Coordinates of C-alpha atoms and ligand atoms in Angstrom, one line a residue:
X1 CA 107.8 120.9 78.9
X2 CA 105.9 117.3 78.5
X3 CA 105.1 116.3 75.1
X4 CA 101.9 114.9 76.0
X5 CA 99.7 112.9 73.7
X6 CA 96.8 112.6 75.8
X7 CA 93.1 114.0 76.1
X8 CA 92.5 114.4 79.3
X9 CA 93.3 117.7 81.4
X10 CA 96.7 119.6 82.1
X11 CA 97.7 119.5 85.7
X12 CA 100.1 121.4 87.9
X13 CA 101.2 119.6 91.1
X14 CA 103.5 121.3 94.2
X15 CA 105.0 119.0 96.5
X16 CA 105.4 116.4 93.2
X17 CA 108.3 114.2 95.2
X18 CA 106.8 114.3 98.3
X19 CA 104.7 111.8 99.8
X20 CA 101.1 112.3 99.0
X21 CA 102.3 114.9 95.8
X22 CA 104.4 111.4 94.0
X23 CA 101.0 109.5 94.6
X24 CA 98.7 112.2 93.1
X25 CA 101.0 112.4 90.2
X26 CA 100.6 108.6 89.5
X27 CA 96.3 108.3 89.7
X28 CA 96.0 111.3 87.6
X29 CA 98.5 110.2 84.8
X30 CA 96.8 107.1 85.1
X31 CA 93.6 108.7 84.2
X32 CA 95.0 110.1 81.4
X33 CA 95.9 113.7 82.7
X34 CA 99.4 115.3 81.6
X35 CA 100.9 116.2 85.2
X36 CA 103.3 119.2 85.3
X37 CA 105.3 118.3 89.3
X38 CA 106.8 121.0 90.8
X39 CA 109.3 120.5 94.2
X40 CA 112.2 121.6 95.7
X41 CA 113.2 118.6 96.6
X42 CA 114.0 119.8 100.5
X43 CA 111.5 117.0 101.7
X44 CA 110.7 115.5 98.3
X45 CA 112.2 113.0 97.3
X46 CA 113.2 111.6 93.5
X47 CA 113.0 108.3 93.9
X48 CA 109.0 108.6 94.9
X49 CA 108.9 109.7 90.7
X50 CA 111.2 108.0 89.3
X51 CA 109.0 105.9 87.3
X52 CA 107.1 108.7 86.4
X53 CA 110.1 110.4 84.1
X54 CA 109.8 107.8 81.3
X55 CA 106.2 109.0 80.6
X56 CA 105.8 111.5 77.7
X57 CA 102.8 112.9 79.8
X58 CA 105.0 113.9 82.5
X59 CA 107.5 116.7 83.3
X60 CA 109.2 118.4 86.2
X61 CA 110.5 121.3 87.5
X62 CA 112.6 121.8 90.5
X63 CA 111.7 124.8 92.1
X64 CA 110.6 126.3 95.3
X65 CA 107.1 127.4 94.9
X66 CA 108.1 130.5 97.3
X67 CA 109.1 132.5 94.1
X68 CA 107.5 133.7 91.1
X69 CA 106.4 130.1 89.5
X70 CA 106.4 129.8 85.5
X71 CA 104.4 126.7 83.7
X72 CA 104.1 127.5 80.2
X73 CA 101.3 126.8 78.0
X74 CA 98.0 125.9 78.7
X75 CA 96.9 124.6 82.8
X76 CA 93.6 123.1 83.8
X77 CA 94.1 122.7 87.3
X78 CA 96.6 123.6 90.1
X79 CA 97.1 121.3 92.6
X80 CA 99.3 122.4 95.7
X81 CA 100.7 120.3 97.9
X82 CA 104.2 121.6 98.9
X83 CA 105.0 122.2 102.4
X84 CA 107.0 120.3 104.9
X85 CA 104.2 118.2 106.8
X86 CA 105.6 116.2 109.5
X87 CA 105.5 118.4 112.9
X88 CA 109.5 117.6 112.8
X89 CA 109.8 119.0 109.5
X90 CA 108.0 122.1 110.0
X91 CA 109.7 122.3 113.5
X92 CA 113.4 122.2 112.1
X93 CA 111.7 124.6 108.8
X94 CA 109.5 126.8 110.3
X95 CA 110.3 130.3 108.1
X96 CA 110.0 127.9 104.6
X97 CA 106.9 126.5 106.2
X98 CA 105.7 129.7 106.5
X99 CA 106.4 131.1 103.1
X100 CA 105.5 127.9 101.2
X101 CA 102.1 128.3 103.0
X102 CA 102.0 131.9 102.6
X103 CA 103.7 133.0 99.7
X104 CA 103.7 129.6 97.7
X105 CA 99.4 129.4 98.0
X106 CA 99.5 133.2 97.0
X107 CA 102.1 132.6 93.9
X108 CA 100.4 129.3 93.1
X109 CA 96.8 131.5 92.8
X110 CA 98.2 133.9 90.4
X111 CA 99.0 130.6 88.3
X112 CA 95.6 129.5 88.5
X113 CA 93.7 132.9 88.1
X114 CA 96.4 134.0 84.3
X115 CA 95.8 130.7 83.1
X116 CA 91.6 130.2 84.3
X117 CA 92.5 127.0 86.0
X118 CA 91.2 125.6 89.2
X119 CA 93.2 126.3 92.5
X120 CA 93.3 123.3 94.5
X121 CA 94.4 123.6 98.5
X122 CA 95.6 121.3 100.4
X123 CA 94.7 122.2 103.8
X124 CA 94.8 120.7 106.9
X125 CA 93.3 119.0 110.2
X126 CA 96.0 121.5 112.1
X127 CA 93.7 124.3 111.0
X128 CA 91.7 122.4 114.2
X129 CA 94.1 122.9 115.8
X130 CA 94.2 121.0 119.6
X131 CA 90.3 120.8 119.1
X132 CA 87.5 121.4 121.4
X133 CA 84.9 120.1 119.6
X134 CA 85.3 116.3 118.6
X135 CA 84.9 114.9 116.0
X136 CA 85.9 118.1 113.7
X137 CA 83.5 119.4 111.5
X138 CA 84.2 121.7 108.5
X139 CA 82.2 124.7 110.6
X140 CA 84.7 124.2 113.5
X141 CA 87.1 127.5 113.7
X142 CA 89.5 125.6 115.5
X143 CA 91.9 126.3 118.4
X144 CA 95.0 127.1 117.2
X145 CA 97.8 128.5 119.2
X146 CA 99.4 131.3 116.6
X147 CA 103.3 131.8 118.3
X148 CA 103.4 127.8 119.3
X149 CA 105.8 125.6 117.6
X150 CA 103.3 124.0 115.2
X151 CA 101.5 127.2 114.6
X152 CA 104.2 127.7 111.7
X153 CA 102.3 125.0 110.1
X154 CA 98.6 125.7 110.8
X155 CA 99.0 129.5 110.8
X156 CA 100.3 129.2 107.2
X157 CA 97.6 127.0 106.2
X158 CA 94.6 128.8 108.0
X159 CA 96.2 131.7 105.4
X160 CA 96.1 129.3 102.5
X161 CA 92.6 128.9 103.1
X162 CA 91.8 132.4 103.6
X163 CA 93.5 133.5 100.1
X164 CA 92.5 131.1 98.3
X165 CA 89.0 132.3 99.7
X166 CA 89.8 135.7 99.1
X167 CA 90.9 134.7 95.6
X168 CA 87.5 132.8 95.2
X169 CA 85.4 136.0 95.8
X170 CA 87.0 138.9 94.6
X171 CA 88.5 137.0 91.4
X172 CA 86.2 134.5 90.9
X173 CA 89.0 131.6 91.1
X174 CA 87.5 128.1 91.2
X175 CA 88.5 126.5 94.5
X176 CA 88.8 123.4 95.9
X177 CA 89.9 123.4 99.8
X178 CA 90.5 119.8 101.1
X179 CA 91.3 119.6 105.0
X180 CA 93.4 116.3 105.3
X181 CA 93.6 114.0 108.3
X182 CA 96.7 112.0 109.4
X183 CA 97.6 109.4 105.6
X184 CA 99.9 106.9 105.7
X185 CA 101.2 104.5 102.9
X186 CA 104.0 103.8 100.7
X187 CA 106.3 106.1 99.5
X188 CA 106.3 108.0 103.1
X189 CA 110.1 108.9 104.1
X190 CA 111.4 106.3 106.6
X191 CA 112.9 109.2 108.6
X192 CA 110.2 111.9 108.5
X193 CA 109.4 111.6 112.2
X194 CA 105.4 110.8 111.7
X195 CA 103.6 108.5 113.7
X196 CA 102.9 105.9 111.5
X197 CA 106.6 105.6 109.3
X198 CA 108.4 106.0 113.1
X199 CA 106.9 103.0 114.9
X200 CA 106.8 100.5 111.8
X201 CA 110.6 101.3 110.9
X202 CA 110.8 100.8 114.6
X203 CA 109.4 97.7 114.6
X204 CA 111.1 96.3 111.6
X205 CA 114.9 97.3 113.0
X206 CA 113.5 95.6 116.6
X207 CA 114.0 98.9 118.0
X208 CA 111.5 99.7 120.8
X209 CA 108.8 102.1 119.4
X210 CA 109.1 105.7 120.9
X211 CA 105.7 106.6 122.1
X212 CA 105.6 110.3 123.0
X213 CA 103.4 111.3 126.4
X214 CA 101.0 108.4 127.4
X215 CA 99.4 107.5 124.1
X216 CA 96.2 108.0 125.3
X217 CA 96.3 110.7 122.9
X218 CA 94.2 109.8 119.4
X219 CA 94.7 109.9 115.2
X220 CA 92.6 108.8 112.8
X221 CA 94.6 107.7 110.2
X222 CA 93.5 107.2 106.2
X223 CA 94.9 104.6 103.6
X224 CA 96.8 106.9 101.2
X225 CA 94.9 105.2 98.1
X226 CA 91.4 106.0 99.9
X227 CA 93.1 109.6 100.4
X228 CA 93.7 110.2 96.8
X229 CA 90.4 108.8 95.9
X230 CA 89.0 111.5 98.1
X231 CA 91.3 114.2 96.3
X232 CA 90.1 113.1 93.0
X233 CA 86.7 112.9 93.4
X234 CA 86.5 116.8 95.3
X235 CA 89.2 117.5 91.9
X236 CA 85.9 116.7 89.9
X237 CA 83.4 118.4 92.0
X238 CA 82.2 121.5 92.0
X239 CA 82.4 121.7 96.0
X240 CA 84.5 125.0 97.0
X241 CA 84.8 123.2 100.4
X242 CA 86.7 123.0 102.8
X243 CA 86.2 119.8 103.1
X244 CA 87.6 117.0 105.3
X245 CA 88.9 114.2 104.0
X246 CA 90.5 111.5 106.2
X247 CA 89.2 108.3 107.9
X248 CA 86.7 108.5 111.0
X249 CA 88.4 105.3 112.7
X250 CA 90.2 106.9 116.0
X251 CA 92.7 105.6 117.7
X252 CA 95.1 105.9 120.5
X253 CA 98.5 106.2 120.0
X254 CA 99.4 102.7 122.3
X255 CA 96.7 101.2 120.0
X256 CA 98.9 102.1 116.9
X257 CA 102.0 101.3 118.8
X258 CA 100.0 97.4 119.8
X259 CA 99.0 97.3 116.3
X260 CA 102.4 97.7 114.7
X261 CA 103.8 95.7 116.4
X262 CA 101.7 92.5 115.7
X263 CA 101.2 93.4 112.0
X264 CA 104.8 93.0 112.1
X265 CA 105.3 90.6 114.5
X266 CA 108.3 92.1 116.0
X267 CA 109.8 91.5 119.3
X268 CA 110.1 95.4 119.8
X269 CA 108.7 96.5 123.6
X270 CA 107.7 100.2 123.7
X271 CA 109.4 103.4 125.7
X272 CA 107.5 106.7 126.4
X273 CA 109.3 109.7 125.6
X274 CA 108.0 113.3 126.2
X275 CA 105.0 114.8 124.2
X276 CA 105.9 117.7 121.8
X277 CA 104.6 121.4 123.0
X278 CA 100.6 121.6 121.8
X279 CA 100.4 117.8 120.5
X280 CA 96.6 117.6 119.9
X281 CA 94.8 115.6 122.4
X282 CA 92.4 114.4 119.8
X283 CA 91.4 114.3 116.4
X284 CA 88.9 112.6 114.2
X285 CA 87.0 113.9 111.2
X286 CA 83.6 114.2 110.8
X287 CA 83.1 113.1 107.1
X288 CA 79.4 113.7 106.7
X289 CA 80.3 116.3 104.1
X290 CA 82.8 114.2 102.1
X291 CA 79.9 111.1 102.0
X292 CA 77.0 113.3 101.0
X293 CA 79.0 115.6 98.7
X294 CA 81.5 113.3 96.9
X295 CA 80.1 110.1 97.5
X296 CA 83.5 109.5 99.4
X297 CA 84.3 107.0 102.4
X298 CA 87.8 105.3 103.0
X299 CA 87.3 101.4 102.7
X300 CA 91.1 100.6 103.6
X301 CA 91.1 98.9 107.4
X302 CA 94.1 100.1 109.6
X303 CA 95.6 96.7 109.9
X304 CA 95.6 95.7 106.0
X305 CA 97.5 99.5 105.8
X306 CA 99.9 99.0 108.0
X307 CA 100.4 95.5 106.4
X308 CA 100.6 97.2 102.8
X309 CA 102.9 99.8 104.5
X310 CA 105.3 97.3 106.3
X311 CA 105.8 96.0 102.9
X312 CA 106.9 99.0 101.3
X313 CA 109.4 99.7 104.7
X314 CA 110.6 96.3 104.2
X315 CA 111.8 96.5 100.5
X316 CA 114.0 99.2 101.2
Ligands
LIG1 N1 104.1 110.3 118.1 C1 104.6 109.3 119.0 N2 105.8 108.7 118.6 C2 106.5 109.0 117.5 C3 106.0 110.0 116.7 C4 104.8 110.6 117.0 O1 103.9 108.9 120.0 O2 107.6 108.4 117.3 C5 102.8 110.9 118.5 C6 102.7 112.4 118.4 O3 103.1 113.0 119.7 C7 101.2 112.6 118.1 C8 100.9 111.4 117.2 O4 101.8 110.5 117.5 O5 100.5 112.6 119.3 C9 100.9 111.8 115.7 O6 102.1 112.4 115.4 P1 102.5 112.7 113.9 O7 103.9 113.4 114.0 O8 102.4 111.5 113.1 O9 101.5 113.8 113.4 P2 100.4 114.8 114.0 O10 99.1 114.2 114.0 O11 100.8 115.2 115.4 O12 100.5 116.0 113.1

């Protein structure tokens, strides 16, 4: 275990190595909180911690969440963010989506309820589903197709969210639920099939940039920075939620693609290639909650992003 010196709070994270999990891990040591990560390292990766192993307020486990999950000594605050997230993750994982989602959120509750910590979810936009009402508001049930492809993913999340409810009322667990839109940013694996990593690696190589259906299609897509400041500041809250956290600016998909390309400047042309089974047709948060609530908006542009991002993709 860490050998922490620190004053602030004790912090479990799942998902430590992946993508948004590596950057959580960073603003909260940087605070001054002692971060315990947790990740099995099947889309994690390492080198997104790295760093974070020479500091005495920082440990690890390598583990998958699935199973019984031990953190000695004292815990303020579980954070779980395990789970494949990129629809060709979960596609090629769909029974370990299932169980980090199901098992791993119920495992992960029994944590927080022995040691009297808060349980903090991170849910999804796919609990919207392919969305009828637009923008999304946190009152939205969604419209979710349960035996689709991608319902691995946003079955196993609607779950989370119901357990950790369930967990809320009958055991009196403090909650956080935070329903994340489409982030992007360093640290996010050049292969992981998302949008936003596939077209600027694209781009980079001079590949042409694989736009799936017509790319009328739209995202909203949040600066990972604004992201975490949004996780933080609901961390510090005493808002059960869900709440959505994400960037209102909506896009379509050949606006990305246009985008990328001249951030970059590449010479890249696009090609269309078929759109996955239930792709959403739309999304965009409604962030009224997150503004009135936490004080929360995203200030990060998409074009200075994709700039930051482009940089990262280029240095390795
Ligand atoms: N998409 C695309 N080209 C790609 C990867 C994704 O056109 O190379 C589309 C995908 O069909 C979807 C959108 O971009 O409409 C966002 O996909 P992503 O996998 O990033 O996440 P999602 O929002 O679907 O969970």
């Amino acid at each position: 275990m860490s050998g922490g010196t620190r004053s602030g709070r004790r912090i479990v994270v799942t998902g430590a190595a992946g993508f948004l999990g590596s950057h959580i891990c960073r603003a909260l040591l940087a605070r001054g909180d002692e971060v315990v990560g947790i990740d099995n390292l099947i889309t994690g990766d390492l080198a997104n911690i790295e760093a974070l192993f020479a500091d005495d307020c920082f440990s690890f486990q390598r583990h998958d969440v699935s199973s019984f999950v031990h953190v000695a000594g004292p815990v303020d605050a579980v954070l779980h963010f395990a789970s494949p997230a990129s629809p060709k993750d979960y596609l090629e994982m769909p029974i370990q989506t299932l169980k980090v989602g199901s098992l791993g959120t119920h495992n992960l509750l029994g944590l927080a309820k022995d040691k009297g910590a808060t349980f903090f979810l991170a849910s999804t936009s796919e609990v919207y589903g392919d969305p009828q009402v637009h923008p999304q508001t946190e009152t939205y049930w969604g419209h979710v197709n349960p035996v689709g492809p991608r319902g691995v993913y946003d079955e196993a999340k609607r779950f989370g969210e119901a357990m950790a409810m369930a967990y809320h009322r009958y055991h009196g667990v403090d909650v956080r639920i935070v329903r994340i839109f489409n982030t992007y940013g360093p640290f996010m694996r050049p292969g992981d099939g998302r949008v936003v990593s596939t077209l600027l690696v694209q781009a980079l190589a001079g590949e042409p940039l694989t736009i799936y259906g017509d790319g009328e299609q739209t995202r909203s897509f949040c600066y990972v920075d604004d992201e975490v400041r949004g996780f933080l500041a609901l961390l510090d809250s005493d808002e059960v939620g869900p709440i959505n956290i994400g960037n209102p600016n909506e896009f379509t998909i050949k606006q990305l693609a246009e985008l990328v390309i001249e951030v970059t400047g590449s010479t890249s042309t696009i090609v269309h290639e078929p759109l996955p089974v239930d792709d959403p047709v739309q999304r965009r948060p409604d962030i009224t909650l997150a503004r009135e609530r936490l004080g929360w908006e995203p200030v990060v542009e998409l074009r200075e992003g994709l700039e930051r991002t482009a940089e990262y993709f280029r240095g390795r």
